[in-house]
Short mmCIF file of C-alpha atoms and ligand atoms in Angstrom, two decimals:
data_model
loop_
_atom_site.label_atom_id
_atom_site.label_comp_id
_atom_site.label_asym_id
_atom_site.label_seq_id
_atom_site.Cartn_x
_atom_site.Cartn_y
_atom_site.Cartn_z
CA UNK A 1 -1.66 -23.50 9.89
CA UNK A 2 -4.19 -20.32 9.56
CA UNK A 3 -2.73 -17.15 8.39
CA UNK A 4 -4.98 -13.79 9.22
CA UNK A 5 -5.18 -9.95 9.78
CA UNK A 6 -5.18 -9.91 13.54
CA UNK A 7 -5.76 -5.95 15.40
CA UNK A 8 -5.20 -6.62 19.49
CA UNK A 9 -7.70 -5.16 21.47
CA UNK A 10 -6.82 -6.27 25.27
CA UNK A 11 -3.56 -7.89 26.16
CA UNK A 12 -3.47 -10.06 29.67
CA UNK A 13 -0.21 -11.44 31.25
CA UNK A 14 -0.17 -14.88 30.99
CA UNK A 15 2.80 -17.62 33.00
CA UNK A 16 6.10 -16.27 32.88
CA UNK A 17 6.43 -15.07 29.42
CA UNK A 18 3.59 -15.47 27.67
CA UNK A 19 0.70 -12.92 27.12
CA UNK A 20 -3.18 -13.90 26.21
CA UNK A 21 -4.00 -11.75 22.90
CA UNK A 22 -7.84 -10.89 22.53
CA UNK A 23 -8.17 -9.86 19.37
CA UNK A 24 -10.18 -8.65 16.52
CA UNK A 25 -9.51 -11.21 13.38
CA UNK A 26 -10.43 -10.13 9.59
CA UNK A 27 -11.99 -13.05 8.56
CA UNK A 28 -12.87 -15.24 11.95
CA UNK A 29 -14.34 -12.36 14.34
CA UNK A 30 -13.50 -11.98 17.87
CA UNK A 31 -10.27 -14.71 19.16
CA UNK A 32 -7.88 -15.56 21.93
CA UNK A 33 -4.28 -16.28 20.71
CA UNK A 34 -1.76 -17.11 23.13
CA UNK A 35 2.14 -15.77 22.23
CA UNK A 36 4.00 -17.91 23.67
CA UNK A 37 7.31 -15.64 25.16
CA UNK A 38 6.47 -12.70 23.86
CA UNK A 39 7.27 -10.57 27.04
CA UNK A 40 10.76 -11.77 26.55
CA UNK A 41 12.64 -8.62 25.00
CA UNK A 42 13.96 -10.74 22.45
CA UNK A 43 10.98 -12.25 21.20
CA UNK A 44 9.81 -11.99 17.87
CA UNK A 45 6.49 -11.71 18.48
CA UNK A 46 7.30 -8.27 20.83
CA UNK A 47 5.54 -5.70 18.36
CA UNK A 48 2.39 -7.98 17.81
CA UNK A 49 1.85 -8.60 20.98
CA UNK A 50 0.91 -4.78 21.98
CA UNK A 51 -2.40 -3.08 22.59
CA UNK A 52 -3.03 -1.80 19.18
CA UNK A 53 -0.98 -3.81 17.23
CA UNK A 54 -2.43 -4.49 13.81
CA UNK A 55 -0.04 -7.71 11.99
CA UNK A 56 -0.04 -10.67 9.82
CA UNK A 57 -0.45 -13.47 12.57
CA UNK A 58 0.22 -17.12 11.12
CA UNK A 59 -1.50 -19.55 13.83
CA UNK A 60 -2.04 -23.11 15.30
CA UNK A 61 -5.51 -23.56 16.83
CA UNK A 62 -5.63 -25.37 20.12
CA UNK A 63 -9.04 -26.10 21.53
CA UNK A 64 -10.74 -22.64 21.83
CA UNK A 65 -7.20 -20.72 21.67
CA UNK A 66 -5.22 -20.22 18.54
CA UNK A 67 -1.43 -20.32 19.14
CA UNK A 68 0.85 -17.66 17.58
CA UNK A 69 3.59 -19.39 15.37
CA UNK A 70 4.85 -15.88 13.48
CA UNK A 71 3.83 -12.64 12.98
CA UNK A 72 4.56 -9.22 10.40
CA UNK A 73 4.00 -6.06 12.05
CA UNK A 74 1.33 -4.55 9.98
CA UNK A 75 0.77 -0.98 12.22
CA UNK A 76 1.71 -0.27 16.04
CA UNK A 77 -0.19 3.20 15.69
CA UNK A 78 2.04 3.93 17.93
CA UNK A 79 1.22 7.69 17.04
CA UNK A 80 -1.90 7.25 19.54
CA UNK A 81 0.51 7.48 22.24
CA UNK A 82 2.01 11.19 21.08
CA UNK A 83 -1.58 12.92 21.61
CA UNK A 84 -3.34 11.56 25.02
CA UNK A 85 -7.12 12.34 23.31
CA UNK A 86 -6.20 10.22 20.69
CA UNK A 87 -4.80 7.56 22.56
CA UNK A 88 -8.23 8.14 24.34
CA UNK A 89 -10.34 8.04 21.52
CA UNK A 90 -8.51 4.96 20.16
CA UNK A 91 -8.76 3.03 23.18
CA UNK A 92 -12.68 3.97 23.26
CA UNK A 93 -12.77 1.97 19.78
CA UNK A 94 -11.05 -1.02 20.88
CA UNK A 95 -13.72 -1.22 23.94
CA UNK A 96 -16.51 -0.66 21.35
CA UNK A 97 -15.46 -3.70 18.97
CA UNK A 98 -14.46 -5.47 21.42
CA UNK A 99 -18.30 -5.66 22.95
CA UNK A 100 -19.67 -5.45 19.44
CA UNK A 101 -17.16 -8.02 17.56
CA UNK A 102 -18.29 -11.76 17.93
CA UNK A 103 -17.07 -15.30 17.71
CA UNK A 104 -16.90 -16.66 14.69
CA UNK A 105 -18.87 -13.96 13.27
CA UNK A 106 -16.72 -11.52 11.08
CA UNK A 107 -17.62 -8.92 9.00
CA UNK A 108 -14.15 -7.53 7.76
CA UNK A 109 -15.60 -4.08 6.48
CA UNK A 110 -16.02 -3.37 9.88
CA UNK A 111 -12.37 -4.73 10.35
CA UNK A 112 -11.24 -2.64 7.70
CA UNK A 113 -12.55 0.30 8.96
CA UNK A 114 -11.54 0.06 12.71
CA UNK A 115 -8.31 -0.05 11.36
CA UNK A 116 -8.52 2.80 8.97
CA UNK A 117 -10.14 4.89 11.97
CA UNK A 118 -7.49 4.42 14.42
CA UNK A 119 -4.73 4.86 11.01
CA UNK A 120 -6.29 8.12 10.87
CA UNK A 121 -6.64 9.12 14.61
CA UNK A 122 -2.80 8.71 14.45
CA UNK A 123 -2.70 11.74 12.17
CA UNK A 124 -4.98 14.23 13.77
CA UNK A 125 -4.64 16.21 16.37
CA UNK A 126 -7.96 17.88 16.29
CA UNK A 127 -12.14 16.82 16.14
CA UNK A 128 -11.45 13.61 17.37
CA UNK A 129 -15.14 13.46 18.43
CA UNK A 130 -15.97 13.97 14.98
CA UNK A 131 -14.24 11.26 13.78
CA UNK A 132 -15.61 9.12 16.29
CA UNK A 133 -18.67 10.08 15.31
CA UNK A 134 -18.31 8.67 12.16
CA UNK A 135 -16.93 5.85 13.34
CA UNK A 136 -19.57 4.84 15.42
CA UNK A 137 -22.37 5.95 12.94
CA UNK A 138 -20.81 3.53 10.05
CA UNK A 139 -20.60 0.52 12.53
CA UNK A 140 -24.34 0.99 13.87
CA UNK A 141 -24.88 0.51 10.22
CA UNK A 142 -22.52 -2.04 8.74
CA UNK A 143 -24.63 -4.06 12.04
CA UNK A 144 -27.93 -3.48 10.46
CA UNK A 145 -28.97 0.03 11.76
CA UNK A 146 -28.72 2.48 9.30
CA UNK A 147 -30.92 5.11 10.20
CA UNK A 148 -33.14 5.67 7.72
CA UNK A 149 -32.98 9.38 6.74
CA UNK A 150 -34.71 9.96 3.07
CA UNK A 151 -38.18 9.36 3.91
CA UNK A 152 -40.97 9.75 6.37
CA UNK A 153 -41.84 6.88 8.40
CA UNK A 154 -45.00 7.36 8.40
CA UNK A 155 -46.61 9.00 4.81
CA UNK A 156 -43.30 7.94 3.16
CA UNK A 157 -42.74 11.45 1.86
CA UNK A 158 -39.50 12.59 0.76
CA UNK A 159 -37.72 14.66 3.30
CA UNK A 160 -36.78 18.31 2.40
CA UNK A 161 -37.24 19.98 5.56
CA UNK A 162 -36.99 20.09 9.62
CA UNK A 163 -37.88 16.82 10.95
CA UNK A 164 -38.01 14.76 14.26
CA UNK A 165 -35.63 12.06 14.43
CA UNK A 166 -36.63 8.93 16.62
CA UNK A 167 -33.83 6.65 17.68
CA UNK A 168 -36.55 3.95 18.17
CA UNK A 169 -38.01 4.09 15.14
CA UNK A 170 -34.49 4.38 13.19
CA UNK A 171 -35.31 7.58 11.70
CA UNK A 172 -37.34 10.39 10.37
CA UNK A 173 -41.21 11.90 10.68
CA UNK A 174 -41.79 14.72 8.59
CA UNK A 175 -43.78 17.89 10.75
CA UNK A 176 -46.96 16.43 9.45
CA UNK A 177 -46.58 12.89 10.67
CA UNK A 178 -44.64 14.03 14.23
CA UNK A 179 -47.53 13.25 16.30
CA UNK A 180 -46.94 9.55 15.57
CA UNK A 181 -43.72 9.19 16.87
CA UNK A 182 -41.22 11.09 19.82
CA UNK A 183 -37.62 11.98 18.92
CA UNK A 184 -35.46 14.86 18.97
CA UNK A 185 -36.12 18.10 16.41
CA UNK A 186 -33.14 17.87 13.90
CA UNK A 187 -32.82 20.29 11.28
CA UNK A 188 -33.10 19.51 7.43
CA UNK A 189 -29.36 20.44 7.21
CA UNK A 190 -28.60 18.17 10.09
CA UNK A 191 -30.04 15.67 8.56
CA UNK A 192 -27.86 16.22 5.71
CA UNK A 193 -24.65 16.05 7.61
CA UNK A 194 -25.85 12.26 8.80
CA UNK A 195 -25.94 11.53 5.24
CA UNK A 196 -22.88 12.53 4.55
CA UNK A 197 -21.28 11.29 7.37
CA UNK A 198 -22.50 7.83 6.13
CA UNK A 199 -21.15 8.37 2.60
CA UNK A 200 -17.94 10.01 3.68
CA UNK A 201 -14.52 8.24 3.84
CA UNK A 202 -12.71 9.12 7.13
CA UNK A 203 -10.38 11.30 4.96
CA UNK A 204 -13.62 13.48 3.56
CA UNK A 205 -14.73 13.88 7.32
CA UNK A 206 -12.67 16.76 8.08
CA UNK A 207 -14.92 18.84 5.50
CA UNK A 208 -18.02 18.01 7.17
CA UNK A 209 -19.06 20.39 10.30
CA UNK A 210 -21.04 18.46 12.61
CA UNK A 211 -22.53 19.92 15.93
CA UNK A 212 -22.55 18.50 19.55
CA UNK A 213 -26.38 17.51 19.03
CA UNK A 214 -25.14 15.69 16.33
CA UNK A 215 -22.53 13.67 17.69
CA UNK A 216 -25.14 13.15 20.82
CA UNK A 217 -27.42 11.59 18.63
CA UNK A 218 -25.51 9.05 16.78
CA UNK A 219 -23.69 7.88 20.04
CA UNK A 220 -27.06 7.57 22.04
CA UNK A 221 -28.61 5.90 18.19
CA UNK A 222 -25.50 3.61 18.53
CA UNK A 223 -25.96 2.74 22.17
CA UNK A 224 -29.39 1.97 21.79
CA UNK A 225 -28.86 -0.52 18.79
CA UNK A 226 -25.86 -2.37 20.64
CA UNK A 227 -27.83 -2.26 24.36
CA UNK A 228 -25.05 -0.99 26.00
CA UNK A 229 -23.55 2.59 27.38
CA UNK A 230 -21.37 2.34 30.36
CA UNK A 231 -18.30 2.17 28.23
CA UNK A 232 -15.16 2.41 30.52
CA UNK A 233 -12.93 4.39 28.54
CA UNK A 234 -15.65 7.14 27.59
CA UNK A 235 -15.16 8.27 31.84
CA UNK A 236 -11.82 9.02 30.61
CA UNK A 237 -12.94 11.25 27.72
ZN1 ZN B 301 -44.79 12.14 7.19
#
């Protein structure tokens, strides 16, 4: 018996009764649990079993499947489905970590903060871009992108001013060193705003104005790391 923090990113019909759960774990990374009558109205694991459900799964593995045996409702955030650019926005973050998350490859800060980003999509109803934003600019990092903003690439000298900003690269050339590398002009108080972005907790994002360049940026920096763009759910946004 395995007990873990499960969040359900895609539900698929399965016999009968049963659905097919993929699912973001905390501590095993990307699974496939079946819930065995759980479209029955009556069945306990009804809540779990949802798109969004966050819960305390206890489980049986089975080959390559784990089997749900109980589960404790954690969060439905079923506030997503009051505000339809939230519910947007949160199903553009279950597509994300669903293509990022791996098999038996976890990293549960970046389980931790899925869930705290959808927790808080639930209670906004405004800048959901933003918080997207930050969103996807913590998870390029927590994969091993952080762009690197407090330095020159190329002399290594502190930045203080206007720079060009390669997504290539992973970050900054100063206007001495720009010959040596193409990016996008960012200003030194854009630069800032990354920074703080990265050291901000969603709740502290709300303070932080950050302009459609901006929000360009990290999603196309993001996109680049992970190799992919043709997210489904961003046609919808
Ligand atoms: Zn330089």
């Amino acid at each position: 018996m395995i007990t873990d923090e499960i969040l359900v990113v895609k539900e698929v019909n399965y016999k009968e009764n049963d659905k097919i759960l993929h699912a973001l774990s905390r501590t095993k990374g990307k699974i496939q649990l079946i819930a065995r009558g759980s479209k029955k109205s009556n069945s306990h694991l009804i809540n779990a079993s949802q798109l969004f459900a966050y819960s305390k799964c206890s489980m049986t593995k089975s080959r390559d499947m784990y089997i749900i045996t109980s589960a404790e409702l954690i969060n439905s955030f079923y506030n997503l489905k009051n505000n339809i650019d939230a519910f947007y926005h949160g199903n553009y973050v279950l597509e994300l970590i669903s293509y990022v998350a791996q098999e038996n490859d976890y990293d549960y800060r970046i389980f931790d903060m899925t869930v705290a980003v959808l927790s808080h999509l639930c209670t906004m109803s405004k800048d959901f871009e933003k918080l997207t934003a930050a969103y996807e600019l913590k998870l390029v990092s927590m994969l091993g992108y952080r762009p690197y903003l407090k330095h020159c690439l190329s002399c290594g000298k502190e930045i203080k001013e206007d720079s060009v900003f390669s997504i290539k690269e992973g970050g900054l050339f100063c206007s001495r060193c720009v010959n040596y590398g193409s990016g996008i002009n960012v200003t030194y108080g854009e630069i800032l705003t990354m920074e703080r972005i990265l050291k901000s907790k969603f709740e502290d994002i709300d303070s932080i104005e950050v302009n459609q360049k901006i929000l360009q940026v990290i999603r196309n920096f993001l996109f680049y790391y992970i190799g992919k763009d043709n997210f489904t759910t961003l046609k919808l946004l």
